[in-house]
Amino acid sequence: MAKEPKKVEDLVSDPASIEIIQKSQKDCVETCFTRADSQSVSCKFGTQGICCKICHMGPCKITPNGQRGVCGADADTIVARNFLREVAAGTAAHSDHGRHLVLRFKKVAEGKEKDFKITDEKALYRIAKEYGLETEGKAVNALALELADLFISEFTSQEEDLKTLELAPEKTRAVWSKYNIAPQGVDRMVVESMHRTHMGVDHDYRNLLDMAFKTSLADGWGGARIATEVSDIMFGTPEPLRSSANLGVLEEKKVNIIVHGHEPALSEMLAAAIHDPEIREYAAKAGAEGVNLAGLCCTANEILMRRGVQVAGNFLQQELAIITGAVEMMVVDVQCVMPSLPNVAKSYHTEVVSTTDIAKTIGATHIAFDEDHAYNSAKDLIKRAVDNFKNRDPQKVQIPKFKEPLIAGFSVEAIKYMLGGTFRGSFRPLNDAIISGRIKGVVGIVGCNNIKTKTDSYINALTKELIKRDVLILQTGCAAQASAKAGKLTPETALAEAGPGLREICETVGIPPVLHMGSCVDNSRILEAATQIVYEGGLGDSLAQVPAVGVAPEWMSEKAVAIGCYFVASGVDVILGQPFNIGGSENVTKYLGEEAVKRFGGGFHYIPDPMAAVEKIMEIIDAAREALGINKKTERKLLDMKDRRNLNV
Ligand code: BF8
């Protein structure tokens, strides 16, 4: 019997998405929501990870009557190999993004780039110093060149461990050495993962899963962190700023351009070029009141964090943005871009433009980003979008009224500054707040939307309940955009919804209880923040001791698998709202769960219900607080002005 289609209100949480899905039905446009219905039940061999198509004697599957594939591989081997391949793909995605930025950074240092520059020299000197480079008396470009070469060697090193690992607490590094999971060069880790999962190589599920942890560390502490650091140096370290989120950021009288994907270089240029007087004039001539740039997914996060560019939506809103009928151009690059976009665009006037030669889509216009003339090529794209304005059909335009204000831009540097000011910027006040129990712990809520969950619902329920229980939330990726759309990224939320301890800190410092730290590669900022907490003192000497938990409530991508693994290998428990495809092997499930907790101090927990996740998170935080000896009852009193001045935050 055919499945009853779900009600729109059961598919998505925010009113703008509800409105536009209803429009898609009226316009007879197929979206991921309709395709999900036609997908019916997922293949059980796939979801359990026991389908092996690594060689061509198969595909083989594990069944009660066939406990081994043709070659003899059992469920443990097959599940672990599939898992490692996912981690390798996720690591490759983040890291290739990082590599592209480093190669550009090197050209900037060599003076070969005219449109890109080093925007944040302070960040350059700080980061170079962290990596052990001599910075005294060095000229900006000379130092940048040295750092670029060091970063490139993080990709290519063959036998040396990643330099970045030295930035982790010593005790955490000792665990990596003990279990032989300290990674060498990022490229080598990905290649070795592919080799070891080839037919007839590595068959021990434990060895394969250790390689998954090792490879993921090359992502979080290597490729992804480098992507964040180079972006900060070239485009500026984020500082708190105001913006808004949801489809209501589109403007009826302006040319709307949406940037979607991940790498920030082109979107930075577009963000600069829309203010060019020539562009303004060009738009006016076309009868538009200007050009409005908005973002989707992680490109949105990148230019939101640094420039305050508004967010049109998160992952499952990419087709919906086009269905508003008000988008002249959607500029895409890599990752999380649905191949369906040109098909959706056919029903409207939107032009989908792919901009990188490694990511093309049938039906999209391909205009490779001309790096040597970056600013002019950004201007040309904008003009092309303006030219398309006349093709907009007013009958098809429906821009939802919904958008929410937000504050984003919480880099680790910015948090330090907020906590302590220019002269005594440090994590001390945060550590003290955790030690005193005003803040119980810190939870990173990260990752995607997944069609299997009502969009944003798990993220929103979890966030709401945790702040009520005095937990400070750090967010990235589409999860941060979910909170933005729900209005949770404003300090006012703290007053209204946070528990008394968290509220007191947020009011004093002037931060929201939910801090937007950036895109998915910026999960490295969360690791950095946890490291700062350790270095600040009083909360243990390894990441595993900090009362902190990671959650990927609605994850869907291989990158999220890699992220989860590097959090776990760094000692942080990770709650998954969606399961891994590993249910076909009890041994693999145990190794990633209980066994990882024993070895690293953190493991994976699959908890489909957000309220059950809250209980587990509080249990983990309480246990960490107990082990640190700080789990005493907090004395609560209302503060007068004198108390406030004396407050150590
Ligand atoms: O890297 S959170 S859907 S956009 S994978 Fe993709 Fe997931 Fe969004 Fe950014 Ni991250």
XYZ file of C-alpha atoms and ligand atoms in Angstrom:
659
model
C 0.000 0.000 0.000
C 1.346 3.444 -0.907
C 2.489 5.577 2.031
C 0.274 8.514 3.025
C 2.216 11.694 2.219
C 3.124 13.595 5.378
C 1.436 16.889 6.264
C 3.641 19.882 5.473
C 3.653 20.885 9.157
C 5.227 17.503 9.945
C 8.036 17.984 7.435
C 9.532 21.293 8.514
C 9.533 23.502 11.598
C 9.706 27.071 10.363
C 6.763 28.970 8.865
C 8.695 30.188 5.817
C 9.468 26.613 4.745
C 5.871 25.527 5.344
C 4.631 28.362 3.138
C 7.036 27.584 0.299
C 6.485 23.816 0.356
C 2.788 24.601 -0.072
C 3.726 26.846 -3.001
C 5.815 24.034 -4.517
C 2.704 21.848 -4.440
C 0.652 24.515 -6.192
C 3.422 25.091 -8.749
C 3.777 21.287 -9.254
C 7.488 21.416 -8.536
C 9.234 18.331 -7.223
C 11.442 18.810 -4.149
C 13.446 16.619 -1.779
C 10.275 16.350 0.321
C 8.320 14.722 -2.517
C 11.264 12.580 -3.605
C 11.689 11.298 -0.048
C 8.133 9.971 -0.245
C 8.823 8.144 -3.480
C 11.971 6.563 -2.003
C 9.800 4.386 0.228
C 11.642 2.177 2.779
C 15.467 2.372 2.814
C 17.422 -0.768 1.880
C 18.046 -2.673 5.109
C 21.426 -4.006 3.966
C 22.550 -0.452 3.277
C 21.268 0.983 6.545
C 22.941 -1.814 8.503
C 26.200 -1.366 6.612
C 26.285 -5.003 5.485
C 26.196 -4.443 1.740
C 29.666 -4.891 0.254
C 30.361 -3.608 -3.258
C 34.061 -3.203 -2.863
C 34.907 -5.868 -5.467
C 33.034 -7.180 -8.493
C 32.449 -10.723 -7.288
C 29.507 -9.149 -5.479
C 27.780 -7.004 -4.488
C 27.505 -9.286 -1.463
C 25.283 -8.929 1.549
C 25.144 -10.567 4.948
C 21.983 -12.599 5.599
C 21.065 -15.295 8.146
C 21.999 -17.864 5.495
C 25.031 -16.083 4.172
C 27.183 -14.839 7.030
C 30.149 -14.076 4.771
C 30.626 -12.480 1.360
C 32.191 -14.449 -1.519
C 35.732 -13.533 -0.367
C 34.950 -14.512 3.209
C 34.496 -10.993 4.625
C 32.143 -11.071 7.603
C 29.742 -8.380 8.839
C 32.399 -6.780 11.070
C 34.839 -6.306 8.185
C 32.200 -5.090 5.755
C 30.629 -2.613 8.190
C 34.011 -1.266 9.330
C 35.273 -0.869 5.757
C 32.150 1.027 4.709
C 32.448 3.230 7.782
C 36.107 4.048 7.139
C 35.301 5.014 3.549
C 32.707 7.476 4.815
C 35.209 9.052 7.192
C 37.789 9.279 4.407
C 35.263 11.006 2.123
C 34.252 13.470 4.827
C 37.877 14.229 5.647
C 38.669 14.671 1.949
C 35.822 17.163 1.514
C 36.815 19.441 4.392
C 40.488 19.102 3.614
C 40.272 19.770 -0.097
C 38.387 22.944 0.777
C 41.277 23.768 3.148
C 43.841 22.983 0.449
C 42.209 25.311 -2.085
C 42.408 28.120 0.444
C 46.028 27.407 1.336
C 47.103 27.411 -2.305
C 45.441 30.790 -2.761
C 47.000 32.021 0.497
C 50.427 31.050 -0.836
C 49.814 33.038 -4.024
C 48.772 36.029 -1.900
C 52.001 35.705 0.091
C 53.993 35.570 -3.134
C 52.280 38.717 -4.343
C 50.631 36.873 -7.231
C 47.025 37.692 -6.263
C 45.718 41.157 -6.857
C 42.192 40.821 -5.521
C 42.810 38.773 -2.372
C 44.902 40.018 0.498
C 45.851 39.346 4.077
C 43.051 41.076 5.921
C 43.933 40.040 9.468
C 47.665 40.434 10.070
C 47.183 39.935 13.799
C 45.696 36.507 13.107
C 48.628 35.688 10.831
C 51.174 36.433 13.563
C 49.148 34.679 16.260
C 48.606 31.532 14.210
C 52.208 31.415 12.932
C 53.397 31.630 16.522
C 51.070 28.817 17.594
C 52.624 26.606 14.928
C 56.096 27.397 16.296
C 57.264 29.783 13.569
C 59.617 32.606 14.491
C 57.562 35.762 14.038
C 59.834 38.429 15.513
C 60.736 41.083 12.956
C 59.290 39.101 10.046
C 57.541 40.972 7.249
C 53.911 40.029 6.653
C 54.404 38.367 3.274
C 57.536 36.463 4.315
C 55.749 35.062 7.337
C 52.638 34.266 5.306
C 54.772 32.338 2.816
C 56.388 30.315 5.593
C 53.015 29.547 7.131
C 51.539 28.607 3.744
C 54.385 26.146 3.161
C 53.906 24.707 6.636
C 50.190 24.265 5.969
C 50.887 22.599 2.620
C 53.207 20.153 4.374
C 50.298 19.228 6.673
C 48.678 17.771 3.562
C 51.766 16.132 2.112
C 53.769 14.903 5.100
C 54.503 11.211 4.762
C 55.997 10.080 8.063
C 55.826 13.068 10.372
C 52.758 13.502 12.549
C 50.641 16.578 11.839
C 52.121 19.717 13.378
C 48.654 20.874 14.448
C 48.434 18.018 16.920
C 50.921 19.900 19.073
C 48.173 22.453 19.723
C 46.142 19.826 21.602
C 46.565 19.240 25.345
C 49.486 16.929 26.116
C 47.321 14.342 27.835
C 44.996 14.138 24.830
C 48.008 13.680 22.544
C 49.290 10.907 24.804
C 46.054 8.985 24.180
C 46.531 9.350 20.411
C 50.088 8.010 20.728
C 49.003 5.155 22.968
C 46.448 3.924 20.436
C 48.578 4.823 17.434
C 45.995 7.166 15.936
C 48.099 10.329 15.619
C 47.778 11.114 11.895
C 50.429 11.964 9.349
C 49.683 14.105 6.279
C 46.007 14.554 5.401
C 46.460 13.285 1.833
C 48.273 10.178 3.023
C 45.510 9.400 5.520
C 42.815 9.543 2.848
C 44.863 7.489 0.358
C 45.742 4.927 3.020
C 42.077 4.633 4.025
C 41.151 3.868 0.422
C 43.985 1.349 0.162
C 43.095 -0.411 3.383
C 39.463 -0.765 2.354
C 40.323 -2.172 -1.067
C 39.483 -5.842 -1.549
C 41.823 -8.126 0.343
C 43.749 -5.624 2.508
C 42.685 -4.737 6.062
C 40.111 -7.106 7.550
C 40.334 -6.491 11.286
C 37.402 -4.235 12.182
C 39.354 -2.758 15.107
C 42.280 -1.833 12.890
C 39.935 -0.322 10.306
C 38.062 1.722 12.908
C 41.305 2.973 14.441
C 42.192 4.194 10.967
C 38.816 5.953 10.866
C 39.701 7.809 14.082
C 43.203 8.567 12.811
C 41.928 9.898 9.489
C 39.269 11.999 11.199
C 41.920 13.622 13.404
C 43.671 14.684 10.194
C 40.390 16.424 9.378
C 39.500 18.206 12.634
C 43.031 19.053 13.719
C 44.383 19.275 10.149
C 42.431 20.091 6.997
C 39.376 21.680 8.614
C 41.380 23.704 11.098
C 43.654 24.960 8.335
C 40.571 25.990 6.312
C 39.343 28.033 9.280
C 42.717 29.593 10.021
C 43.518 30.571 6.448
C 40.031 32.037 6.018
C 40.506 34.102 9.172
C 43.856 35.408 7.950
C 42.656 36.211 4.438
C 39.110 37.378 5.127
C 39.239 38.409 8.798
C 38.657 36.733 12.155
C 34.939 36.899 12.920
C 33.620 39.284 15.546
C 30.048 39.501 16.839
C 27.678 41.151 14.394
C 23.986 41.362 13.685
C 22.115 39.839 10.782
C 18.945 37.852 10.057
C 17.934 34.442 8.808
C 15.224 32.694 6.812
C 13.659 33.079 3.388
C 12.214 36.441 4.399
C 15.663 37.970 3.790
C 14.933 37.905 0.044
C 13.776 41.258 -1.291
C 11.004 41.876 -3.756
C 12.398 45.008 -5.333
C 16.010 43.924 -5.530
C 17.991 41.479 -7.611
C 18.449 38.469 -5.334
C 21.621 36.426 -5.601
C 22.116 33.398 -3.380
C 25.531 31.889 -2.724
C 25.477 28.233 -1.777
C 28.164 25.695 -0.986
C 31.249 25.977 1.159
C 34.380 27.747 0.012
C 34.386 31.431 0.920
C 36.682 32.937 -1.743
C 34.117 33.761 -4.449
C 31.360 34.692 -2.012
C 33.748 37.146 -0.308
C 34.328 38.778 -3.685
C 30.586 38.897 -4.421
C 29.927 40.409 -1.002
C 32.431 43.151 -1.771
C 31.332 43.696 -5.369
C 27.624 44.276 -4.656
C 28.592 47.619 -3.110
C 30.501 48.715 -6.207
C 28.956 51.955 -7.580
C 29.065 50.468 -11.074
C 26.899 47.567 -9.878
C 24.449 49.883 -8.141
C 24.066 51.876 -11.297
C 23.704 48.739 -13.383
C 20.954 47.446 -11.092
C 19.149 50.793 -11.126
C 19.150 50.792 -14.921
C 17.518 47.375 -14.829
C 14.745 48.802 -12.657
C 15.912 47.159 -9.411
C 16.455 48.928 -6.105
C 19.818 47.241 -5.731
C 21.375 43.816 -5.390
C 20.657 41.645 -2.374
C 23.136 38.895 -1.532
C 22.071 36.064 0.758
C 23.568 32.685 1.619
C 22.628 29.060 2.040
C 24.374 26.319 4.010
C 27.998 26.858 4.972
C 28.839 29.536 2.408
C 26.161 31.513 4.196
C 27.898 30.886 7.501
C 31.255 32.019 6.125
C 30.017 35.400 4.878
C 27.596 35.811 7.756
C 30.412 35.406 10.289
C 32.682 37.943 8.634
C 30.368 40.334 6.797
C 26.940 39.925 8.333
C 25.454 38.773 5.000
C 21.947 37.447 5.642
C 21.127 33.736 5.703
C 18.375 32.556 3.337
C 18.265 29.132 4.920
C 19.878 25.825 5.714
C 20.364 22.600 3.768
C 16.758 21.531 3.147
C 15.741 25.049 2.106
C 17.957 25.222 -0.993
C 15.194 24.222 -3.399
C 12.656 26.298 -1.483
C 14.716 29.450 -2.039
C 14.292 29.042 -5.803
C 10.570 28.292 -5.422
C 10.019 31.780 -3.958
C 10.344 32.864 -7.608
C 12.440 35.810 -6.467
C 15.980 34.542 -7.000
C 17.790 35.757 -10.099
C 20.865 33.622 -9.605
C 22.069 30.830 -7.342
C 25.849 30.610 -7.337
C 27.113 27.219 -6.180
C 30.502 25.653 -5.583
C 31.167 22.456 -3.615
C 29.369 20.186 -1.115
C 25.732 19.885 -0.049
C 24.476 21.304 -3.354
C 21.524 19.221 -4.571
C 21.764 18.107 -8.206
C 18.041 18.853 -8.465
C 18.519 22.638 -8.380
C 18.547 23.257 -12.166
C 15.413 21.150 -12.474
C 13.608 23.213 -9.828
C 14.918 26.379 -11.495
C 13.286 25.369 -14.798
C 9.900 26.343 -13.369
C 11.128 29.845 -12.533
C 13.649 32.248 -14.011
C 16.525 31.439 -11.636
C 19.883 30.695 -13.229
C 21.964 28.166 -11.330
C 25.651 28.860 -11.906
C 28.320 26.354 -10.975
C 31.689 27.962 -10.433
C 34.299 25.285 -9.890
C 35.560 22.726 -12.390
C 35.416 19.947 -9.778
C 31.666 20.373 -9.300
C 29.399 20.590 -12.334
C 25.677 19.835 -12.602
C 23.689 19.066 -15.733
C 21.363 21.987 -16.375
C 23.481 24.549 -14.517
C 25.441 27.228 -16.357
C 29.116 26.613 -15.735
C 31.199 29.736 -15.284
C 34.492 28.793 -13.653
C 35.605 31.361 -11.115
C 38.477 33.299 -12.681
C 40.862 33.516 -9.744
C 43.252 35.853 -11.506
C 40.515 38.412 -12.029
C 38.425 37.558 -8.987
C 36.765 40.918 -8.389
C 35.879 41.483 -12.028
C 34.596 37.965 -12.411
C 32.394 38.529 -9.329
C 31.124 41.738 -10.929
C 30.383 39.928 -14.195
C 28.335 37.327 -12.326
C 26.348 40.020 -10.555
C 25.654 41.820 -13.833
C 24.464 38.558 -15.331
C 22.044 38.182 -12.408
C 20.868 41.764 -12.898
C 20.246 41.002 -16.582
C 18.008 38.154 -15.456
C 15.864 40.468 -13.284
C 13.638 41.317 -16.257
C 12.746 37.622 -16.599
C 11.234 37.441 -13.126
C 7.527 36.616 -13.306
C 5.730 38.663 -10.606
C 2.883 36.107 -10.686
C 5.259 33.463 -9.420
C 6.879 35.526 -6.675
C 6.050 34.726 -3.078
C 8.578 35.810 -0.468
C 7.604 34.661 3.032
C 7.495 37.429 5.617
C 9.490 35.374 8.078
C 13.025 36.184 9.153
C 14.614 36.330 12.587
C 17.326 38.633 13.926
C 20.545 37.006 15.071
C 24.005 37.628 16.410
C 26.845 35.547 14.972
C 30.618 35.879 14.695
C 31.835 34.020 17.773
C 35.369 33.001 16.897
C 37.483 31.825 19.826
C 39.238 35.194 19.786
C 35.885 36.986 19.929
C 34.689 34.845 22.844
C 37.891 35.612 24.734
C 37.400 39.291 24.101
C 33.746 39.197 25.168
C 34.681 37.385 28.346
C 37.579 39.538 29.375
C 38.048 42.583 27.163
C 41.136 43.675 25.229
C 43.523 43.617 28.160
C 42.499 40.493 29.965
C 40.826 38.513 27.209
C 40.789 34.909 28.399
C 38.601 31.931 29.112
C 39.043 32.405 32.881
C 35.555 33.824 33.453
C 34.006 30.921 31.545
C 36.037 28.354 33.466
C 35.051 30.045 36.723
C 31.402 30.011 35.701
C 31.625 26.281 34.981
C 33.494 25.575 38.205
C 30.963 27.548 40.258
C 28.129 25.655 38.554
C 26.455 28.713 37.051
C 27.184 27.082 33.733
C 26.928 23.305 34.027
C 28.852 22.507 30.878
C 29.283 23.212 27.215
C 27.513 21.429 24.360
C 28.405 21.692 20.680
C 25.330 21.236 18.485
C 26.425 20.801 14.891
C 25.592 19.298 11.522
C 22.881 19.190 8.928
C 19.174 18.752 8.272
C 18.050 15.285 7.336
C 14.822 14.520 5.513
C 14.223 11.711 8.024
C 13.629 14.274 10.787
C 11.175 17.159 10.760
C 13.594 19.912 9.734
C 15.238 21.713 12.687
C 12.912 20.049 15.218
C 15.516 17.982 17.104
C 18.027 20.861 17.058
C 15.455 23.324 18.388
C 14.033 21.067 21.100
C 17.501 20.141 22.335
C 18.801 23.708 22.324
C 15.759 25.048 24.169
C 15.959 22.467 26.935
C 19.731 22.638 27.389
C 19.892 26.392 27.831
C 17.087 26.060 30.364
C 19.397 23.686 32.236
C 22.298 26.162 32.292
C 24.292 24.626 29.471
C 26.176 26.970 27.134
C 25.635 26.013 23.498
C 28.218 26.329 20.725
C 26.887 25.828 17.204
C 28.075 25.566 13.633
C 26.748 24.587 10.214
C 23.088 24.103 9.447
C 22.359 23.519 13.144
C 23.338 27.122 13.877
C 21.037 28.273 11.089
C 18.190 26.261 12.607
C 18.668 28.135 15.868
C 18.922 31.401 13.970
C 15.568 30.766 12.282
C 14.074 29.887 15.661
C 15.293 33.218 17.090
C 17.698 31.602 19.527
C 20.822 33.525 18.513
C 20.023 36.738 20.332
C 20.990 37.833 23.861
C 17.285 38.447 24.531
C 16.766 34.689 24.346
C 19.039 34.364 27.346
C 16.745 36.532 29.420
C 13.653 34.710 28.318
C 14.709 31.092 28.211
C 18.069 30.369 29.842
C 18.401 28.901 33.310
C 19.328 31.356 36.100
C 23.071 30.613 36.108
C 23.545 30.809 32.364
C 21.322 33.876 32.217
C 23.440 35.652 34.807
C 26.614 35.029 32.788
C 25.035 35.919 29.448
C 23.608 39.153 30.866
C 26.887 40.136 32.450
C 29.005 39.376 29.407
C 26.390 40.379 26.829
C 26.387 37.147 24.821
C 23.549 34.907 23.675
C 23.314 31.499 25.358
C 23.773 29.963 21.909
C 26.973 30.995 20.157
C 27.228 30.721 16.375
C 30.844 29.748 15.676
C 30.662 29.354 11.917
C 30.592 26.790 9.159
C 31.269 23.069 9.389
C 35.036 23.410 8.954
C 34.741 25.776 11.923
C 33.995 22.844 14.176
C 37.737 23.198 14.613
C 36.842 26.370 16.563
C 34.856 24.228 19.014
C 37.901 21.984 19.546
C 40.003 25.104 19.977
C 37.567 26.516 22.537
C 37.628 23.240 24.492
C 41.439 23.319 24.375
C 41.444 26.889 25.704
C 39.232 25.736 28.568
C 41.794 23.046 29.430
C 44.733 25.465 29.209
C 42.926 28.018 31.350
C 43.012 25.537 34.228
C 40.703 24.097 36.833
C 38.781 21.787 34.513
C 41.215 18.923 34.010
C 44.197 18.532 31.773
C 42.725 16.697 28.815
C 39.765 17.375 26.534
C 38.105 14.232 27.877
C 37.789 15.831 31.324
C 35.940 18.978 30.265
C 32.173 18.810 30.973
C 31.411 18.983 27.268
C 29.371 16.946 24.783
C 28.975 17.093 20.997
C 25.615 16.483 19.312
C 24.783 15.945 15.627
C 20.982 15.884 15.855
C 19.952 15.844 12.191
C 23.185 14.915 10.419
C 23.229 13.451 6.906
C 26.651 13.899 5.284
C 29.895 11.944 5.325
C 31.565 15.071 6.649
C 29.439 14.722 9.770
C 30.741 11.169 10.241
C 34.311 12.475 10.128
C 33.450 15.312 12.523
C 31.855 12.893 14.988
C 34.953 10.693 14.869
C 37.414 13.478 15.574
C 35.316 14.689 18.496
C 35.224 11.171 19.943
C 38.946 10.567 19.329
C 39.590 13.897 21.076
C 37.752 12.568 24.140
C 34.323 14.154 23.679
C 31.122 12.079 23.818
C 28.977 12.491 20.707
C 25.205 12.024 20.577
C 23.746 11.164 17.178
C 20.109 11.865 16.357
C 20.440 9.704 13.253
C 22.190 6.333 13.405
C 25.346 5.367 11.531
C 24.933 2.551 9.028
C 26.620 0.078 11.360
C 23.749 -1.852 12.955
C 24.769 -5.045 11.120
C 27.825 -5.464 13.334
C 27.539 -5.636 17.076
C 31.309 -5.513 17.384
C 31.620 -2.302 15.365
C 28.748 -0.718 17.295
C 30.471 -1.571 20.586
C 33.872 -0.392 19.399
C 32.518 3.025 18.430
C 30.408 3.224 21.596
C 31.481 1.636 24.890
C 35.002 0.754 23.789
C 35.715 4.298 22.552
C 34.526 5.686 25.896
C 37.011 3.418 27.685
C 39.905 4.305 25.411
C 39.408 8.004 24.576
C 37.003 9.170 27.286
C 34.172 9.718 24.783
C 32.157 7.524 22.443
C 29.117 7.560 20.149
C 25.554 7.331 21.499
C 22.612 7.071 19.120
C 19.592 8.737 20.756
C 16.674 9.493 18.409
C 14.629 11.415 20.974
C 15.843 14.934 21.867
C 14.533 14.798 25.436
C 16.278 11.475 26.039
C 19.405 13.084 24.571
C 19.100 15.935 27.093
C 19.038 13.415 29.952
C 22.101 11.607 28.595
C 23.963 14.884 28.078
C 23.234 15.993 31.642
C 24.364 12.590 32.903
C 27.672 12.895 30.995
C 28.177 16.487 32.175
C 27.355 15.547 35.771
C 29.795 12.632 35.675
C 32.531 14.935 34.327
C 31.784 17.512 37.025
C 31.810 14.798 39.677
C 35.196 13.525 38.481
C 36.559 17.082 38.609
C 35.189 17.538 42.140
C 33.083 20.577 41.174
C 29.657 19.039 41.408
C 28.489 20.974 44.399
C 25.133 22.728 44.667
C 25.338 26.319 43.507
C 24.297 29.007 45.866
C 21.865 31.296 44.087
C 21.103 34.870 44.965
C 19.893 37.894 43.114
C 22.708 40.264 42.266
C 22.701 43.967 42.978
C 25.002 46.365 41.106
C 27.815 45.982 43.671
C 27.675 42.211 43.356
C 27.754 42.538 39.613
C 30.897 44.655 39.701
C 32.540 42.111 41.969
C 31.449 39.233 39.817
C 34.468 37.631 38.304
C 33.096 37.679 34.785
O 29.236 21.439 5.893
S 25.874 21.125 8.149
S 24.185 20.033 5.335
S 26.051 22.696 4.682
S 27.418 19.008 5.810
Fe 26.107 20.442 4.539
Fe 25.578 19.407 6.808
Fe 24.801 21.807 6.278
Fe 27.995 22.689 5.558
Ni 28.048 20.706 7.190
